[in-house]
Amino acid sequence: MENHSEVVARLRTVFRAGVTIPQEFRLAQLRALLALMEDNEALIVDALNKDLGKPKFEAVLSEIEIVRNDICFAINNLKTWLMPEYVGTNLATKFDDCSIRRTPFGVVLIIGAWNYPLQLILLPLVGAIAAGNCAVLKPSEISQATEQLLANLIPKYLSKECYVVTCGGAEDTKKLLENKFDHIFYTGSQAVARSILRAAADHLTPVTLELGGKCPCLIYGSMDIKITAKRVVWSKYFNCGQSCVAPDYLLCTAETRDALLPAIREALEEFYGPDPQKCQDVGRIVTDKHWNHVMGLLEKSKGRVVIGGESAREEKYIAPTVVVDVDGSDSLMQEEIFGPVLPIITLETVEEAIDFVNARDNQAPLALYAFSDTQKVLSQVFDNTRSGGFCSNDGIVHMTLPTLPFGGVGASGMGCYHGWWSYDTFSHKRACVFRGFGLERVGAFRYPPYSDSNLSWLRWATTTKKSSCSVM
Ligand code: NAD
C-alpha cells in the first residue's frame, strides 16, 4: 500500500500533467459526485444513522441535499466562474488585458470533523474540483461508518488518479501533515486547528480553518414567543445539539425567560413527544467520550435544570435540556457545549447582552442569532457584535444558501466556503497583465535617465483619482 508521501507525490505528478485543468474534466467529476450522492442515498442515510443516530430527515436535509445543491450550483456556474475577472485599468495599462485568473493551488488536503461527516468532506471537495485541484480527503475517524463509506465510494465514482481518501486518527493525520500540500482546508476544533497551523507553517501552506465557538442567541424586545421557542428548539436540538452553528446559549430578560420556558416545553413535546428518548427524531451523542464530556459540563454547572436533564450512557442519549440561573463563570459557559444542553443567561438590557458577548472575544462566534420584532433591536445587535454569520429570528438557515459565504471570524475560523466561495477558496487569484510590444514610446517614460517631467506624466497616468473608487 502507498504511504502518504507516495500518494502526495503521485497526485502532484498528475496535477502537473494538467489532468484536472480542463473544464470538461471538472464538470465530469462534479457530475460523478452528483451520481455518487444520488445512487447511494440509502447507504449514506444508514451510515449517518450508525454514527450519530441521525434521523433520515436530518441526514437528507443537512448532509445530502446541501451537498447535492452545492454540486448543482457549481455545475451550473462553472463556465462563468472560470472566466477571467477583468479589472479597472489606468492610463498606463489602458490597452492591456488586465484580469484576475483563478488558478488551482495543486494538491490540497481536506480534513473533516465528525458532526456532519459527509457534508464537511464533500462540500469543500466540490470547491476543490471546481477550482481544478487534486485532493486528499481525510474524513473524521470518529464517525467511522461514514468514513468507511466515503473511502469505498469516492474511488468508485471519482478519478482515482486525482482524489484519494485516507483514513486514520490524530497520529496518522499528523504524519500526513508532514507532507507539503498546496492548501489545507480543516474543519474541527480550535485546539487541533493550532497544530494544523503549526504543521502548515513548516511548508508555508495557506490554510482555511472552519472552527467552532459559542454561538449566542439574544432575545430582546417583543416577539412571537411561540415561534421563537420553536425555532430555537429546532436549531439547538437538530443533530442532538452537535452543530457548529447551533445556538449555544440564550441571553434574555428574566421576563422573556419566564415566557419562553413554557413555550420551549410545548415545542419539545410537539416535536419529540412526551419521552424524547423513544423518539426516532432525536439523535445520539457521537461517542461515549463525547457523552461524558457534555454530561461533565452539565454536572459541574451551578445552574438549575428546568427541562430535560435525563440521560442514558449505554445509548449515548442526553435529553433536550434547558438550564437556567447560569452566569458567565459557569462550566457551561467556558467552552462550546456541542450537545443538547441549552443554558439561559438573564441580563436585563440588550446593551448588557451585547457587552456579555463582546467580553468573550476568544469565543468569537461562528454564528450569532437575534430574536426581536423590533428592527432597532436587531440592528443594535448586528451593528455592535461580530460573528462569522448572522441570522435574525431563526437559527442555522443562513448556512443553507450556496450564495452566502460560510465561515468564522477570529477564533471561529479563517476563510470561507460554500458555492462560489468554495471555488474561490481553492483558487489562487493570479493577477495578470497580458501586454504586447506596442506603445513603447508611452512605456518609455519610466526608463532612466529619470526626469521630473517623466515622473509627472507617470504620476498622472497611474494615479487613482481621489473622488472616484474606480482606477480611471
Ligand atoms: P474531530 O475530532 O473529528 O477532528 C477533526 C479532524 O481533525 C479529524 O479528521 C481528526 O482526525 C483530525 N485530528 C484530530 N486530532 C488531530 C491532531 N492532533 N492533529 C491533526 N489532526 C487531528 O472533530 P472535532 O475537532 O471534535 O470537531 C468538533 C469541532 O468542530 C467543534 O468545535 C465544532 O464546532 C467544529 N466544527 C466546525 C464547523 C465549521 O464549519 N466551522 C463544522 C463542524 C464542526
Short mmCIF file of C-alpha atoms and ligand atoms in Angstrom, two decimals:
data_model
loop_
_atom_site.label_atom_id
_atom_site.label_comp_id
_atom_site.label_asym_id
_atom_site.label_seq_id
_atom_site.Cartn_x
_atom_site.Cartn_y
_atom_site.Cartn_z
CA MET A 1 0.00 0.00 0.00
CA GLU A 2 1.17 3.53 -0.80
CA ASN A 3 2.38 5.68 2.07
CA HIS A 4 1.33 9.32 2.46
CA SER A 5 4.32 10.83 0.70
CA GLU A 6 3.88 8.47 -2.26
CA VAL A 7 0.21 9.46 -2.53
CA VAL A 8 1.02 13.18 -2.44
CA ALA A 9 3.86 12.75 -4.97
CA ARG A 10 1.59 10.77 -7.29
CA LEU A 11 -1.17 13.41 -7.13
CA ARG A 12 1.36 16.18 -7.72
CA THR A 13 2.61 14.45 -10.87
CA VAL A 14 -0.96 14.13 -12.11
CA PHE A 15 -1.68 17.75 -11.28
CA ARG A 16 1.43 18.95 -13.10
CA ALA A 17 0.38 16.93 -16.14
CA GLY A 18 -2.69 19.18 -16.27
CA VAL A 19 -5.26 16.41 -15.87
CA THR A 20 -7.57 18.42 -13.60
CA ILE A 21 -7.45 21.65 -15.60
CA PRO A 22 -9.93 21.26 -18.50
CA GLN A 23 -13.44 22.48 -17.77
CA GLU A 24 -14.85 19.22 -19.15
CA PHE A 25 -12.82 17.18 -16.66
CA ARG A 26 -14.04 19.28 -13.72
CA LEU A 27 -17.65 19.02 -14.90
CA ALA A 28 -17.34 15.26 -15.36
CA GLN A 29 -16.02 14.86 -11.80
CA LEU A 30 -18.77 17.07 -10.39
CA ARG A 31 -21.38 15.03 -12.28
CA ALA A 32 -19.79 11.83 -10.94
CA LEU A 33 -20.01 13.22 -7.42
CA LEU A 34 -23.68 14.01 -8.00
CA ALA A 35 -24.20 10.42 -9.18
CA LEU A 36 -22.46 9.17 -6.02
CA MET A 37 -24.96 11.13 -3.94
CA GLU A 38 -27.97 10.02 -5.95
CA ASP A 39 -27.07 6.32 -6.27
CA ASN A 40 -26.14 5.89 -2.62
CA GLU A 41 -28.68 7.87 -0.65
CA ALA A 42 -29.82 4.84 1.34
CA LEU A 43 -26.23 3.86 2.25
CA ILE A 44 -25.45 7.43 3.31
CA VAL A 45 -28.56 7.67 5.50
CA ASP A 46 -27.67 4.33 7.05
CA ALA A 47 -24.05 5.31 7.81
CA LEU A 48 -25.11 8.61 9.39
CA ASN A 49 -27.64 6.76 11.48
CA LYS A 50 -24.96 4.34 12.69
CA ASP A 51 -22.58 7.17 13.56
CA LEU A 52 -24.91 9.68 15.17
CA GLY A 53 -28.36 8.09 15.29
CA LYS A 54 -29.10 10.80 12.74
CA PRO A 55 -32.75 10.71 11.69
CA LYS A 56 -33.26 10.27 7.93
CA PHE A 57 -34.96 13.67 7.73
CA GLU A 58 -31.93 15.43 9.21
CA ALA A 59 -29.49 13.37 7.12
CA VAL A 60 -31.27 14.23 3.88
CA LEU A 61 -31.67 17.90 4.73
CA SER A 62 -28.30 18.70 6.24
CA GLU A 63 -25.94 16.30 4.51
CA ILE A 64 -27.44 15.03 1.26
CA GLU A 65 -29.45 17.98 -0.07
CA ILE A 66 -26.93 20.60 0.95
CA VAL A 67 -24.17 18.74 -0.90
CA ARG A 68 -26.39 18.00 -3.92
CA ASN A 69 -27.38 21.67 -4.17
CA ASP A 70 -23.80 22.80 -3.95
CA ILE A 71 -22.72 20.36 -6.69
CA CYS A 72 -25.56 21.52 -8.97
CA PHE A 73 -24.72 25.15 -8.24
CA ALA A 74 -21.10 24.51 -9.25
CA ILE A 75 -22.08 22.57 -12.38
CA ASN A 76 -24.49 25.34 -13.46
CA ASN A 77 -21.99 28.15 -12.86
CA LEU A 78 -18.59 26.64 -13.60
CA LYS A 79 -18.31 28.10 -17.10
CA THR A 80 -18.82 31.62 -15.73
CA TRP A 81 -16.56 31.05 -12.73
CA LEU A 82 -13.68 30.01 -15.00
CA MET A 83 -13.83 33.25 -16.99
CA PRO A 84 -11.19 35.88 -16.28
CA GLU A 85 -12.34 38.64 -13.96
CA TYR A 86 -11.46 41.85 -15.80
CA VAL A 87 -10.35 44.73 -13.61
CA GLY A 88 -10.17 48.51 -13.97
CA THR A 89 -7.06 49.92 -15.61
CA ASN A 90 -5.17 53.21 -15.56
CA LEU A 91 -3.82 55.16 -18.49
CA ALA A 92 -0.55 53.26 -18.37
CA THR A 93 -2.32 49.91 -18.76
CA LYS A 94 -5.30 51.09 -20.80
CA PHE A 95 -4.55 48.88 -23.79
CA ASP A 96 -3.56 45.77 -21.81
CA ASP A 97 -5.69 42.78 -20.87
CA CYS A 98 -5.78 43.12 -17.06
CA SER A 99 -7.58 40.43 -15.17
CA ILE A 100 -7.66 38.05 -12.23
CA ARG A 101 -7.34 34.44 -13.33
CA ARG A 102 -8.31 31.88 -10.74
CA THR A 103 -5.86 29.00 -10.95
CA PRO A 104 -5.78 25.80 -8.91
CA PHE A 105 -3.36 25.54 -5.99
CA GLY A 106 -2.29 21.98 -6.82
CA VAL A 107 -2.66 19.18 -4.29
CA VAL A 108 -4.98 20.16 -1.44
CA LEU A 109 -5.81 18.44 1.82
CA ILE A 110 -9.36 18.42 3.22
CA ILE A 111 -9.74 17.32 6.85
CA GLY A 112 -13.29 16.86 8.14
CA ALA A 113 -14.99 16.63 11.54
CA TRP A 114 -17.49 14.03 12.73
CA ASN A 115 -20.69 16.01 13.33
CA TYR A 116 -21.67 16.39 9.66
CA PRO A 117 -19.15 13.83 8.45
CA LEU A 118 -20.29 13.65 4.82
CA GLN A 119 -21.03 17.33 4.25
CA LEU A 120 -17.78 18.51 5.80
CA ILE A 121 -15.71 16.48 3.34
CA LEU A 122 -17.82 16.75 0.20
CA LEU A 123 -18.72 20.47 0.28
CA PRO A 124 -15.06 21.53 0.27
CA LEU A 125 -14.36 18.84 -2.32
CA VAL A 126 -16.87 20.48 -4.69
CA GLY A 127 -14.80 23.67 -4.48
CA ALA A 128 -11.51 21.81 -4.86
CA ILE A 129 -12.73 20.02 -8.00
CA ALA A 130 -14.34 23.15 -9.47
CA ALA A 131 -11.09 25.04 -8.98
CA GLY A 132 -9.08 22.27 -10.70
CA ASN A 133 -7.13 20.77 -7.80
CA CYS A 134 -6.14 17.25 -6.86
CA ALA A 135 -7.25 16.41 -3.34
CA VAL A 136 -6.50 14.16 -0.40
CA LEU A 137 -9.60 13.70 1.77
CA LYS A 138 -9.28 12.87 5.47
CA PRO A 139 -12.71 12.20 6.99
CA SER A 140 -13.10 12.02 10.76
CA GLU A 141 -12.26 8.60 12.18
CA ILE A 142 -14.83 9.21 14.94
CA SER A 143 -17.78 8.89 12.56
CA GLN A 144 -16.47 5.57 11.36
CA ALA A 145 -19.36 4.31 9.24
CA THR A 146 -19.35 7.47 7.12
CA GLU A 147 -15.55 7.44 6.93
CA GLN A 148 -15.64 3.88 5.55
CA LEU A 149 -18.45 4.72 3.15
CA LEU A 150 -16.52 7.67 1.73
CA ALA A 151 -13.40 5.51 1.42
CA ASN A 152 -15.42 2.93 -0.55
CA LEU A 153 -17.47 5.23 -2.75
CA ILE A 154 -15.08 8.03 -3.74
CA PRO A 155 -12.72 5.75 -5.76
CA LYS A 156 -15.72 4.11 -7.44
CA TYR A 157 -17.06 7.42 -8.76
CA LEU A 158 -14.21 9.94 -8.97
CA SER A 159 -10.84 9.78 -10.70
CA LYS A 160 -8.54 7.63 -8.56
CA GLU A 161 -5.63 9.48 -10.14
CA CYS A 162 -6.74 12.82 -8.69
CA TYR A 163 -8.73 12.24 -5.50
CA VAL A 164 -7.70 9.98 -2.64
CA VAL A 165 -9.41 9.21 0.67
CA THR A 166 -7.11 8.46 3.55
CA CYS A 167 -8.42 7.10 6.84
CA GLY A 168 -6.91 7.39 10.28
CA GLY A 169 -6.86 9.27 13.56
CA ALA A 170 -4.82 12.06 15.05
CA GLU A 171 -1.41 10.33 14.81
CA ASP A 172 -1.95 9.37 11.22
CA THR A 173 -3.13 12.88 10.34
CA LYS A 174 -0.03 14.36 11.96
CA LYS A 175 2.11 12.15 9.67
CA LEU A 176 0.02 13.16 6.68
CA LEU A 177 0.60 16.82 7.57
CA GLU A 178 4.38 16.34 7.37
CA ASN A 179 3.89 16.38 3.61
CA LYS A 180 3.71 19.58 1.62
CA PHE A 181 0.21 20.42 0.47
CA ASP A 182 -0.69 23.48 -1.56
CA HIS A 183 -3.71 24.30 0.58
CA ILE A 184 -5.17 22.79 3.74
CA PHE A 185 -8.88 23.02 4.47
CA TYR A 186 -9.58 22.00 8.07
CA THR A 187 -12.89 21.66 9.89
CA GLY A 188 -12.80 20.84 13.60
CA SER A 189 -11.88 22.16 17.00
CA GLN A 190 -9.83 25.22 17.85
CA ALA A 191 -7.33 23.09 19.79
CA VAL A 192 -6.43 20.88 16.81
CA ALA A 193 -6.50 23.91 14.48
CA ARG A 194 -3.41 25.22 16.26
CA SER A 195 -1.43 22.09 15.39
CA ILE A 196 -2.73 22.25 11.81
CA LEU A 197 -1.42 25.81 11.54
CA ARG A 198 1.94 24.80 13.01
CA ALA A 199 2.27 21.94 10.53
CA ALA A 200 1.24 24.23 7.67
CA ALA A 201 3.82 26.82 8.76
CA ASP A 202 6.66 24.38 8.05
CA HIS A 203 5.68 24.37 4.37
CA LEU A 204 4.19 27.90 4.24
CA THR A 205 0.93 26.30 3.15
CA PRO A 206 -2.18 28.50 3.09
CA VAL A 207 -4.94 27.26 5.37
CA THR A 208 -8.70 27.60 5.70
CA LEU A 209 -9.98 26.90 9.20
CA GLU A 210 -13.65 26.16 9.87
CA LEU A 211 -13.86 26.02 13.65
CA GLY A 212 -16.37 26.10 16.45
CA GLY A 213 -17.16 28.52 19.20
CA LYS A 214 -20.13 29.53 21.28
CA CYS A 215 -22.97 30.91 19.16
CA PRO A 216 -25.04 33.35 21.24
CA CYS A 217 -28.74 33.90 20.76
CA LEU A 218 -30.05 37.25 22.00
CA ILE A 219 -33.80 37.55 22.55
CA TYR A 220 -34.88 41.14 23.34
CA GLY A 221 -37.86 43.44 22.95
CA SER A 222 -41.15 41.92 21.91
CA MET A 223 -41.54 38.89 19.67
CA ASP A 224 -43.82 35.97 18.94
CA ILE A 225 -42.70 33.77 21.82
CA LYS A 226 -44.13 30.51 20.42
CA ILE A 227 -42.42 30.88 17.06
CA THR A 228 -39.20 31.95 18.81
CA ALA A 229 -39.32 28.84 21.02
CA LYS A 230 -39.94 26.52 18.06
CA ARG A 231 -37.09 27.99 16.04
CA VAL A 232 -34.67 27.94 18.97
CA VAL A 233 -35.60 24.34 19.82
CA TRP A 234 -35.26 23.21 16.22
CA SER A 235 -31.88 24.84 15.66
CA LYS A 236 -30.47 23.85 19.07
CA TYR A 237 -31.52 20.20 19.16
CA PHE A 238 -31.02 19.42 15.45
CA ASN A 239 -28.31 16.73 15.22
CA CYS A 240 -28.57 16.35 19.00
CA GLY A 241 -27.04 19.79 19.54
CA GLN A 242 -23.85 18.79 17.71
CA SER A 243 -23.89 21.61 15.17
CA CYS A 244 -21.16 24.22 14.98
CA VAL A 245 -23.89 26.81 14.28
CA ALA A 246 -26.35 25.65 16.96
CA PRO A 247 -27.37 28.40 19.39
CA ASP A 248 -25.04 27.63 22.29
CA TYR A 249 -26.74 29.82 24.91
CA LEU A 250 -29.65 32.25 25.18
CA LEU A 251 -29.46 35.80 26.53
CA CYS A 252 -32.74 37.43 27.51
CA THR A 253 -34.54 39.25 30.33
CA ALA A 254 -35.99 37.30 33.27
CA GLU A 255 -39.46 38.17 31.96
CA THR A 256 -38.71 36.78 28.48
CA ARG A 257 -37.16 33.65 30.04
CA ASP A 258 -40.34 33.04 32.06
CA ALA A 259 -42.45 33.36 28.93
CA LEU A 260 -40.04 31.28 26.88
CA LEU A 261 -39.75 28.25 29.18
CA PRO A 262 -43.35 27.01 28.81
CA ALA A 263 -43.16 27.69 25.07
CA ILE A 264 -39.91 25.65 24.83
CA ARG A 265 -41.54 22.82 26.82
CA GLU A 266 -44.52 22.88 24.47
CA ALA A 267 -42.31 22.93 21.36
CA LEU A 268 -40.24 20.00 22.66
CA GLU A 269 -43.33 17.95 23.38
CA GLU A 270 -44.80 18.82 19.99
CA PHE A 271 -41.56 17.87 18.20
CA TYR A 272 -40.39 14.84 20.19
CA GLY A 273 -43.40 13.63 22.18
CA PRO A 274 -43.55 13.06 25.94
CA ASP A 275 -40.41 10.85 26.00
CA PRO A 276 -37.71 12.10 23.61
CA GLN A 277 -35.58 9.00 24.33
CA LYS A 278 -38.15 6.90 22.46
CA CYS A 279 -38.46 9.38 19.60
CA GLN A 280 -36.88 8.40 16.26
CA ASP A 281 -36.25 12.08 15.53
CA VAL A 282 -33.78 12.54 18.38
CA GLY A 283 -30.17 11.72 17.51
CA ARG A 284 -27.41 10.49 19.78
CA ILE A 285 -24.07 11.80 21.04
CA VAL A 286 -21.32 10.51 18.77
CA THR A 287 -19.17 8.54 21.27
CA ASP A 288 -19.04 7.63 24.98
CA LYS A 289 -16.17 10.09 25.38
CA HIS A 290 -18.23 12.96 23.93
CA TRP A 291 -21.23 11.90 26.05
CA ASN A 292 -19.03 12.00 29.18
CA HIS A 293 -17.80 15.44 28.19
CA VAL A 294 -21.25 17.00 27.74
CA MET A 295 -22.57 15.29 30.89
CA GLY A 296 -19.48 16.52 32.78
CA LEU A 297 -20.23 20.13 31.80
CA LEU A 298 -23.85 19.65 32.89
CA GLU A 299 -22.93 18.02 36.20
CA LYS A 300 -20.44 20.77 37.06
CA SER A 301 -22.95 23.51 36.23
CA LYS A 302 -24.24 25.60 39.11
CA GLY A 303 -27.39 26.28 37.09
CA ARG A 304 -30.81 24.74 37.60
CA VAL A 305 -32.08 22.15 35.12
CA VAL A 306 -35.68 23.11 34.34
CA ILE A 307 -36.30 20.99 31.25
CA GLY A 308 -34.83 17.56 30.44
CA GLY A 309 -31.65 16.52 32.21
CA GLU A 310 -32.30 12.78 31.74
CA SER A 311 -29.59 10.69 30.12
CA ALA A 312 -28.67 7.09 29.30
CA ARG A 313 -24.97 6.33 28.90
CA GLU A 314 -25.49 2.95 27.18
CA GLU A 315 -27.48 4.69 24.42
CA LYS A 316 -25.32 7.84 24.34
CA TYR A 317 -28.59 9.66 24.95
CA ILE A 318 -29.00 13.09 26.52
CA ALA A 319 -32.48 14.58 26.67
CA PRO A 320 -33.05 18.06 25.21
CA THR A 321 -32.13 20.06 28.30
CA VAL A 322 -32.55 23.67 29.42
CA VAL A 323 -30.58 25.14 32.33
CA VAL A 324 -31.40 28.48 34.00
CA ASP A 325 -29.65 30.63 36.64
CA VAL A 326 -26.41 30.33 34.71
CA ASP A 327 -23.76 33.05 34.76
CA GLY A 328 -20.63 33.71 32.75
CA SER A 329 -18.40 31.74 35.12
CA ASP A 330 -20.48 28.54 34.84
CA SER A 331 -18.98 25.32 33.44
CA LEU A 332 -21.48 25.55 30.57
CA MET A 333 -20.04 28.92 29.56
CA GLN A 334 -16.33 28.00 29.36
CA GLU A 335 -16.40 26.19 26.04
CA GLU A 336 -18.68 25.21 23.19
CA ILE A 337 -21.26 22.77 24.62
CA PHE A 338 -21.75 20.75 21.44
CA GLY A 339 -24.65 18.75 22.86
CA PRO A 340 -28.38 19.17 23.61
CA VAL A 341 -27.92 21.41 26.65
CA LEU A 342 -29.14 25.00 26.46
CA PRO A 343 -28.18 27.47 29.19
CA ILE A 344 -30.23 30.64 29.59
CA ILE A 345 -28.49 33.69 30.99
CA THR A 346 -30.67 36.58 32.12
CA LEU A 347 -29.50 40.13 31.50
CA GLU A 348 -31.97 42.95 31.70
CA THR A 349 -30.92 45.03 28.69
CA VAL A 350 -29.80 44.29 25.18
CA GLU A 351 -26.76 46.53 25.82
CA GLU A 352 -25.68 44.23 28.68
CA ALA A 353 -26.20 41.21 26.44
CA ILE A 354 -24.07 42.76 23.70
CA ASP A 355 -21.33 43.53 26.26
CA PHE A 356 -21.53 39.94 27.52
CA VAL A 357 -20.92 38.59 24.02
CA ASN A 358 -18.16 41.08 23.24
CA ALA A 359 -16.35 40.34 26.51
CA ARG A 360 -15.81 36.81 25.19
CA ASP A 361 -13.76 37.69 22.16
CA ASN A 362 -11.82 34.42 22.47
CA GLN A 363 -15.17 32.78 21.69
CA ALA A 364 -15.80 34.95 18.58
CA PRO A 365 -18.97 33.26 17.38
CA LEU A 366 -19.31 31.32 14.17
CA ALA A 367 -22.95 32.41 14.09
CA LEU A 368 -24.93 34.95 16.07
CA TYR A 369 -28.69 35.00 16.40
CA ALA A 370 -31.04 37.79 17.46
CA PHE A 371 -34.76 37.42 18.01
CA SER A 372 -36.98 40.51 18.16
CA ASP A 373 -39.77 42.06 16.16
CA THR A 374 -38.18 45.46 16.67
CA GLN A 375 -35.83 46.34 13.85
CA LYS A 376 -33.96 48.75 16.14
CA VAL A 377 -33.01 45.87 18.46
CA LEU A 378 -31.90 43.66 15.59
CA SER A 379 -29.80 46.48 14.14
CA GLN A 380 -28.32 47.25 17.54
CA VAL A 381 -27.21 43.65 17.97
CA PHE A 382 -25.94 43.38 14.41
CA ASP A 383 -24.04 46.68 14.47
CA ASN A 384 -22.34 46.10 17.82
CA THR A 385 -21.18 42.48 17.60
CA ARG A 386 -19.10 40.37 15.25
CA SER A 387 -19.59 36.79 14.11
CA GLY A 388 -18.96 34.53 11.11
CA GLY A 389 -22.62 34.66 10.11
CA PHE A 390 -25.81 36.31 11.35
CA CYS A 391 -29.45 35.33 11.25
CA SER A 392 -32.38 37.16 12.78
CA ASN A 393 -35.45 35.43 14.14
CA ASP A 394 -34.23 31.94 13.27
CA GLY A 395 -31.21 29.67 13.59
CA ILE A 396 -28.90 27.85 11.15
CA VAL A 397 -30.78 28.84 7.96
CA HIS A 398 -28.13 31.32 6.81
CA MET A 399 -25.75 28.44 6.14
CA THR A 400 -28.07 26.65 3.73
CA LEU A 401 -27.65 29.20 0.91
CA PRO A 402 -24.83 28.48 -1.56
CA THR A 403 -24.90 32.17 -2.43
CA LEU A 404 -23.68 33.20 1.05
CA PRO A 405 -20.10 32.64 2.28
CA PHE A 406 -19.87 30.33 5.27
CA GLY A 407 -17.00 30.77 7.71
CA GLY A 408 -15.88 32.10 11.05
CA VAL A 409 -14.19 35.21 12.34
CA GLY A 410 -11.41 35.41 14.93
CA ALA A 411 -11.27 32.19 16.94
CA SER A 412 -14.15 30.62 15.00
CA GLY A 413 -12.06 30.35 11.87
CA MET A 414 -10.46 31.94 8.86
CA GLY A 415 -11.63 31.80 5.27
CA CYS A 416 -14.98 30.67 3.98
CA TYR A 417 -16.70 28.33 1.55
CA HIS A 418 -20.00 27.14 0.02
CA GLY A 419 -20.98 27.83 -3.59
CA TRP A 420 -18.70 30.26 -5.42
CA TRP A 421 -16.80 30.90 -2.18
CA SER A 422 -15.54 27.29 -2.15
CA TYR A 423 -14.30 27.69 -5.72
CA ASP A 424 -12.62 30.95 -4.72
CA THR A 425 -11.09 29.43 -1.58
CA PHE A 426 -9.44 26.64 -3.56
CA SER A 427 -8.14 29.05 -6.22
CA HIS A 428 -5.09 31.22 -6.36
CA LYS A 429 -6.03 34.70 -7.53
CA ARG A 430 -3.40 35.25 -10.20
CA ALA A 431 -3.01 38.92 -11.08
CA CYS A 432 -2.41 39.07 -14.83
CA VAL A 433 -1.47 41.77 -17.27
CA PHE A 434 -1.31 40.48 -20.83
CA ARG A 435 0.50 43.15 -22.82
CA GLY A 436 2.06 43.29 -26.24
CA PHE A 437 5.07 45.17 -27.59
CA GLY A 438 3.16 48.25 -28.81
CA LEU A 439 3.08 51.75 -27.33
CA GLU A 440 6.74 51.58 -26.37
CA ARG A 441 7.01 55.36 -26.67
CA VAL A 442 4.46 55.72 -23.88
CA GLY A 443 6.06 52.98 -21.82
CA ALA A 444 9.49 54.55 -22.20
CA PHE A 445 8.61 57.37 -19.76
CA ARG A 446 9.59 55.06 -16.89
CA TYR A 447 13.12 54.33 -18.08
CA PRO A 448 16.24 56.12 -16.79
CA PRO A 449 17.65 58.66 -17.15
CA TYR A 450 14.87 59.85 -14.85
CA SER A 451 13.39 63.30 -15.23
CA ASP A 452 10.82 65.34 -13.33
CA SER A 453 8.65 65.73 -16.41
CA ASN A 454 8.51 61.96 -16.99
CA LEU A 455 7.70 61.47 -13.30
CA SER A 456 4.81 63.95 -13.53
CA TRP A 457 3.44 62.14 -16.55
CA LEU A 458 3.69 58.76 -14.84
CA ARG A 459 2.01 60.08 -11.69
CA TRP A 460 -0.82 61.42 -13.78
CA ALA A 461 -1.15 58.18 -15.76
CA THR A 462 -1.12 55.81 -12.79
CA THR A 463 -2.84 57.73 -10.00
CA THR A 464 -6.21 56.64 -8.66
CA LYS A 465 -8.50 59.66 -8.62
CA LYS A 466 -9.42 60.75 -5.09
CA SER A 467 -13.04 61.35 -5.97
CA SER A 468 -13.64 58.00 -7.60
CA CYS A 469 -13.46 54.40 -6.45
CA SER A 470 -12.51 53.17 -9.90
CA VAL A 471 -8.94 53.46 -11.11
CA MET A 472 -9.88 55.66 -14.02
P1 NAD B 1 -12.61 15.62 15.18
O1 NAD B 1 -12.14 15.07 16.47
O2 NAD B 1 -13.31 14.74 14.22
O3 NAD B 1 -11.34 16.27 14.50
C1 NAD B 1 -11.40 16.88 13.24
C2 NAD B 1 -10.36 16.25 12.35
O4 NAD B 1 -9.06 16.53 12.88
C3 NAD B 1 -10.50 14.75 12.24
O5 NAD B 1 -10.41 14.38 10.89
C4 NAD B 1 -9.35 14.23 13.08
O6 NAD B 1 -8.84 13.00 12.61
C5 NAD B 1 -8.32 15.32 12.95
N1 NAD B 1 -7.45 15.41 14.11
C6 NAD B 1 -7.77 15.21 15.41
N2 NAD B 1 -6.71 15.45 16.21
C7 NAD B 1 -5.70 15.82 15.39
C8 NAD B 1 -4.36 16.22 15.61
N3 NAD B 1 -3.83 16.28 16.82
N4 NAD B 1 -3.62 16.56 14.52
C9 NAD B 1 -4.14 16.52 13.30
N5 NAD B 1 -5.41 16.15 13.03
C10 NAD B 1 -6.17 15.80 14.06
O7 NAD B 1 -13.59 16.79 15.37
P2 NAD B 1 -13.61 17.83 16.46
O8 NAD B 1 -12.32 18.55 16.39
O9 NAD B 1 -14.09 17.28 17.73
O10 NAD B 1 -14.80 18.70 15.78
C11 NAD B 1 -15.72 19.35 16.51
C12 NAD B 1 -15.43 20.82 16.37
O11 NAD B 1 -15.54 21.19 15.00
C13 NAD B 1 -16.41 21.69 17.11
O12 NAD B 1 -15.72 22.72 17.74
C14 NAD B 1 -17.27 22.25 16.01
O13 NAD B 1 -17.86 23.49 16.32
C15 NAD B 1 -16.29 22.37 14.90
N6 NAD B 1 -16.98 22.38 13.63
C16 NAD B 1 -16.89 23.49 12.87
C17 NAD B 1 -17.55 23.54 11.67
C18 NAD B 1 -17.48 24.75 10.79
O14 NAD B 1 -17.92 24.65 9.66
N7 NAD B 1 -16.97 25.86 11.26
C19 NAD B 1 -18.30 22.45 11.24
C20 NAD B 1 -18.35 21.34 12.04
C21 NAD B 1 -17.68 21.29 13.23
#
